[in-house]
Amino acid sequence: NAGVTQTPKFQVLKTGQSMTLQCAQDMNHNSMYWYRQDPGMGLRLIYYSASEGTTDKGEVPNGYNVSRLNKREFSLRLESAAPSQTSVYFCASWDSEAFFGQGTRLTVV
Amino acid sequence: SQQGEEDPQALSIQEGENATMNCSYKTSINNLQWYRQNSGRGLVHLILIRSNEREKHSGRLRVTLDTSKKSSSLLITASRAADTASYFCAPRVQRGSTLGRLYFGRGTQLTVWP
């Protein structure tokens, strides 16, 4: 039982490149979340998915897209990375409490 | 905003002392949860308190909730160096367009010195 698994753990992108952050959970949870964490800013909600096939914007959705491929997987895509998207990204799933992945450290140069 | 706001932003104490962190929020809630984050890691759930509860204990943790003041507190008794971490509260919204979303504030950075 792995919980919430995020890949990759580290990534460096050049400005304008695209990439997809992967997240999978094996707890059969309906709700899944993507957050970014910047120094002094706490966690900010990017996108949220209440169930397979549904997604909603959070506080800071600009520059991101998401896909809830199935109940297990919730991916976050950066179509054209910008230095302002340098951050640590966390995926979480929810069932009465939130379970977090270990994070993806993304640097955009 | 839907998230809780933790106070203080930083707290520094000696081992053996108690640590108290506070959380304020603005909406009606179903429950409020506290999480801990060790440096560079994902958040880990500590304790949940429901809106009809006033106090809850779990080991060295004590959480209170005052829905009339829209505030909660987390007390860690007899702190240890291993308690050094950031602590976040997450109010679970009761109704409205943001139902189901989970928001976090900026957290309280607790440092416990040996």
Short mmCIF file of C-alpha atoms in Angstrom, two decimals:
data_model
loop_
_atom_site.label_atom_id
_atom_site.label_comp_id
_atom_site.label_asym_id
_atom_site.label_seq_id
_atom_site.Cartn_x
_atom_site.Cartn_y
_atom_site.Cartn_z
CA ASN A 1 0.00 0.00 0.00
CA ALA A 2 2.01 2.98 -1.30
CA GLY A 3 -0.52 5.76 -0.54
CA VAL A 4 0.07 8.73 -2.84
CA THR A 5 2.93 8.51 -5.31
CA GLN A 6 4.27 11.48 -7.24
CA THR A 7 6.71 11.46 -10.11
CA PRO A 8 9.20 12.85 -10.78
CA LYS A 9 10.73 13.93 -7.47
CA PHE A 10 12.94 16.58 -9.08
CA GLN A 11 12.80 18.35 -12.43
CA VAL A 12 14.58 21.26 -14.10
CA LEU A 13 12.88 22.86 -17.09
CA LYS A 14 13.80 25.64 -19.42
CA THR A 15 11.35 28.48 -19.87
CA GLY A 16 8.75 27.49 -22.44
CA GLN A 17 9.16 23.75 -22.06
CA SER A 18 6.22 21.59 -21.11
CA MET A 19 5.91 18.72 -18.69
CA THR A 20 3.39 16.63 -16.83
CA LEU A 21 3.57 15.85 -13.13
CA GLN A 22 2.09 12.48 -12.34
CA CYS A 23 0.15 11.50 -9.24
CA ALA A 24 -1.42 8.18 -8.36
CA GLN A 25 -3.19 6.92 -5.23
CA ASP A 26 -4.06 3.36 -4.32
CA MET A 27 -6.61 4.12 -1.58
CA ASN A 28 -9.70 4.29 -3.81
CA HIS A 29 -10.31 7.93 -2.88
CA ASN A 30 -12.66 10.07 -4.91
CA SER A 31 -11.10 13.48 -4.18
CA MET A 32 -7.65 14.50 -5.32
CA TYR A 33 -5.77 17.80 -5.17
CA TRP A 34 -2.74 19.58 -6.57
CA TYR A 35 -0.95 22.24 -4.50
CA ARG A 36 2.13 24.34 -4.88
CA GLN A 37 4.25 25.48 -1.95
CA ASP A 38 6.49 28.49 -2.10
CA PRO A 39 8.60 29.89 0.76
CA GLY A 40 6.45 31.92 3.12
CA MET A 41 3.27 31.22 1.13
CA GLY A 42 2.03 27.99 2.61
CA LEU A 43 0.19 25.58 0.32
CA ARG A 44 -1.94 27.04 -2.43
CA LEU A 45 -4.57 24.96 -4.19
CA ILE A 46 -4.07 24.76 -7.95
CA TYR A 47 -6.77 22.31 -9.01
CA TYR A 48 -9.14 19.93 -7.38
CA SER A 49 -10.98 16.82 -8.57
CA ALA A 50 -14.01 15.60 -6.64
CA SER A 51 -14.31 12.41 -8.66
CA GLU A 52 -13.21 10.72 -11.84
CA GLY A 53 -14.03 12.93 -14.81
CA THR A 54 -14.47 16.18 -12.87
CA THR A 55 -11.98 18.95 -12.16
CA ASP A 56 -12.28 22.44 -10.67
CA LYS A 57 -9.99 25.41 -10.37
CA GLY A 58 -8.44 26.31 -7.06
CA GLU A 59 -6.71 29.51 -5.97
CA VAL A 60 -3.89 29.62 -8.54
CA PRO A 61 -4.89 27.67 -11.70
CA ASN A 62 -3.36 29.96 -14.33
CA GLY A 63 -0.62 28.29 -16.35
CA TYR A 64 -1.73 24.78 -15.41
CA ASN A 65 -4.04 22.10 -16.74
CA VAL A 66 -5.11 18.89 -15.09
CA SER A 67 -6.48 15.56 -16.11
CA ARG A 68 -8.28 13.01 -13.96
CA LEU A 69 -7.51 10.02 -16.09
CA ASN A 70 -9.24 7.54 -13.80
CA LYS A 71 -9.96 7.21 -10.12
CA ARG A 72 -6.31 6.53 -9.31
CA GLU A 73 -4.51 9.16 -11.35
CA PHE A 74 -4.56 12.95 -11.37
CA SER A 75 -1.94 14.66 -13.51
CA LEU A 76 -0.82 18.29 -13.62
CA ARG A 77 0.49 19.75 -16.85
CA LEU A 78 2.56 22.85 -17.47
CA GLU A 79 2.15 23.70 -21.14
CA SER A 80 4.76 26.47 -21.27
CA ALA A 81 6.79 26.65 -18.08
CA ALA A 82 7.71 30.02 -16.60
CA PRO A 83 10.22 30.87 -13.84
CA SER A 84 7.27 31.88 -11.63
CA GLN A 85 6.25 28.21 -11.62
CA THR A 86 9.41 27.23 -9.78
CA SER A 87 7.99 25.61 -6.67
CA VAL A 88 7.41 22.40 -4.79
CA TYR A 89 4.27 20.65 -6.00
CA PHE A 90 2.23 18.32 -3.82
CA CYS A 91 -0.53 15.97 -4.78
CA ALA A 92 -3.04 14.78 -2.19
CA SER A 93 -6.03 12.50 -2.00
CA TRP A 94 -8.86 12.73 0.52
CA ASP A 95 -11.10 10.45 2.51
CA SER A 96 -11.97 12.14 5.82
CA GLU A 97 -8.34 13.21 5.96
CA ALA A 98 -5.79 14.20 3.34
CA PHE A 99 -2.91 11.96 2.30
CA PHE A 100 0.00 13.71 0.62
CA GLY A 101 2.66 12.62 -1.79
CA GLN A 102 6.29 13.43 -1.14
CA GLY A 103 6.37 16.34 -3.56
CA THR A 104 8.00 17.32 -6.83
CA ARG A 105 10.66 20.02 -6.74
CA LEU A 106 10.43 21.92 -9.99
CA THR A 107 12.89 24.56 -11.13
CA VAL A 108 12.24 26.60 -14.26
CA VAL A 109 15.29 28.43 -15.58
CA SER B 1 -10.75 33.24 1.79
CA GLN B 2 -11.46 29.67 2.81
CA GLN B 3 -8.23 28.73 4.44
CA GLY B 4 -7.32 28.90 8.06
CA GLU B 5 -4.73 31.37 9.23
CA GLU B 6 -2.21 30.07 11.70
CA ASP B 7 -0.67 32.18 14.42
CA PRO B 8 2.12 32.72 15.31
CA GLN B 9 4.08 32.32 12.09
CA ALA B 10 7.07 31.06 14.06
CA LEU B 11 7.47 29.63 17.55
CA SER B 12 10.71 28.70 19.26
CA ILE B 13 10.77 26.80 22.56
CA GLN B 14 12.93 24.50 24.67
CA GLU B 15 12.39 20.77 24.98
CA GLY B 16 9.89 19.95 27.68
CA GLU B 17 7.90 23.17 27.22
CA ASN B 18 4.39 23.27 25.79
CA ALA B 19 3.71 24.71 22.35
CA THR B 20 0.43 26.40 21.47
CA MET B 21 -0.58 27.30 17.94
CA ASN B 22 -3.77 29.01 16.90
CA CYS B 23 -5.94 28.93 13.81
CA SER B 24 -8.64 31.34 12.73
CA TYR B 25 -11.08 30.85 9.88
CA LYS B 26 -14.00 32.69 8.31
CA THR B 27 -16.66 30.22 7.16
CA SER B 28 -18.97 27.63 8.67
CA ILE B 29 -17.19 24.33 8.89
CA ASN B 30 -17.94 20.62 9.19
CA ASN B 31 -14.63 19.94 10.84
CA LEU B 32 -11.13 21.30 11.22
CA GLN B 33 -7.96 19.32 10.78
CA TRP B 34 -4.38 19.86 11.82
CA TYR B 35 -1.42 18.68 9.78
CA ARG B 36 2.30 18.56 10.29
CA GLN B 37 5.02 19.00 7.68
CA ASN B 38 8.61 18.05 8.25
CA SER B 39 11.06 20.02 6.15
CA GLY B 40 10.69 19.22 2.47
CA ARG B 41 8.14 16.45 3.00
CA GLY B 42 4.42 16.07 2.39
CA LEU B 43 1.89 16.99 5.05
CA VAL B 44 0.81 14.36 7.54
CA HIS B 45 -2.59 14.36 9.23
CA LEU B 46 -2.47 14.81 13.02
CA ILE B 47 -5.99 15.21 14.33
CA LEU B 48 -9.54 16.11 13.29
CA ILE B 49 -12.09 17.92 15.41
CA ARG B 50 -15.73 18.08 14.35
CA SER B 51 -17.83 21.22 14.53
CA ASN B 52 -19.89 19.80 17.41
CA GLU B 53 -16.79 18.99 19.48
CA ARG B 54 -15.02 21.47 21.74
CA GLU B 55 -11.90 19.56 22.67
CA LYS B 56 -10.04 16.49 21.52
CA HIS B 57 -6.91 14.70 22.67
CA SER B 58 -4.46 12.42 20.92
CA GLY B 59 -1.32 11.50 22.82
CA ARG B 60 0.54 14.75 23.56
CA LEU B 61 -1.80 16.72 21.29
CA ARG B 62 -4.79 18.67 22.50
CA VAL B 63 -7.03 20.52 20.07
CA THR B 64 -9.80 22.93 20.95
CA LEU B 65 -12.46 24.42 18.71
CA ASP B 66 -14.59 27.49 19.32
CA THR B 67 -17.06 27.79 16.46
CA SER B 68 -18.53 31.03 17.85
CA LYS B 69 -15.10 32.67 17.53
CA LYS B 70 -14.17 30.64 14.44
CA SER B 71 -10.91 29.60 16.01
CA SER B 72 -8.98 26.51 17.00
CA SER B 73 -5.83 25.85 18.95
CA LEU B 74 -3.31 23.03 18.91
CA LEU B 75 -1.36 22.35 22.08
CA ILE B 76 1.66 20.06 22.06
CA THR B 77 2.65 19.16 25.59
CA ALA B 78 6.18 18.30 26.73
CA SER B 79 7.68 19.19 23.34
CA ARG B 80 10.57 17.25 21.89
CA ALA B 81 13.19 18.21 19.32
CA ALA B 82 11.47 15.78 16.95
CA ASP B 83 8.34 17.98 17.07
CA THR B 84 10.23 20.60 15.05
CA ALA B 85 8.10 21.05 11.93
CA SER B 86 5.51 23.30 10.33
CA TYR B 87 1.94 22.92 11.49
CA PHE B 88 -1.10 23.73 9.37
CA CYS B 89 -4.80 23.89 10.05
CA ALA B 90 -7.40 23.07 7.39
CA PRO B 91 -11.03 24.04 7.97
CA ARG B 92 -13.42 21.82 6.05
CA VAL B 93 -16.09 24.07 4.54
CA GLN B 94 -19.66 23.13 5.37
CA ARG B 95 -21.46 24.35 2.27
CA GLY B 96 -21.22 26.54 -0.80
CA SER B 97 -19.34 26.59 -4.07
CA THR B 98 -16.06 25.66 -2.38
CA LEU B 99 -17.45 22.54 -0.70
CA GLY B 100 -14.95 19.73 -1.06
CA ARG B 101 -11.93 21.94 -1.50
CA LEU B 102 -9.19 21.74 1.08
CA TYR B 103 -7.29 24.94 1.80
CA PHE B 104 -4.21 25.49 3.91
CA GLY B 105 -2.71 28.63 5.38
CA ARG B 106 0.93 29.57 5.77
CA GLY B 107 1.47 27.44 8.83
CA THR B 108 3.31 27.85 12.12
CA GLN B 109 6.98 26.93 12.05
CA LEU B 110 7.77 25.31 15.40
CA THR B 111 11.38 24.91 16.49
CA VAL B 112 12.09 22.89 19.62
CA TRP B 113 15.62 23.28 20.96
CA PRO B 114 17.28 20.41 22.84
#
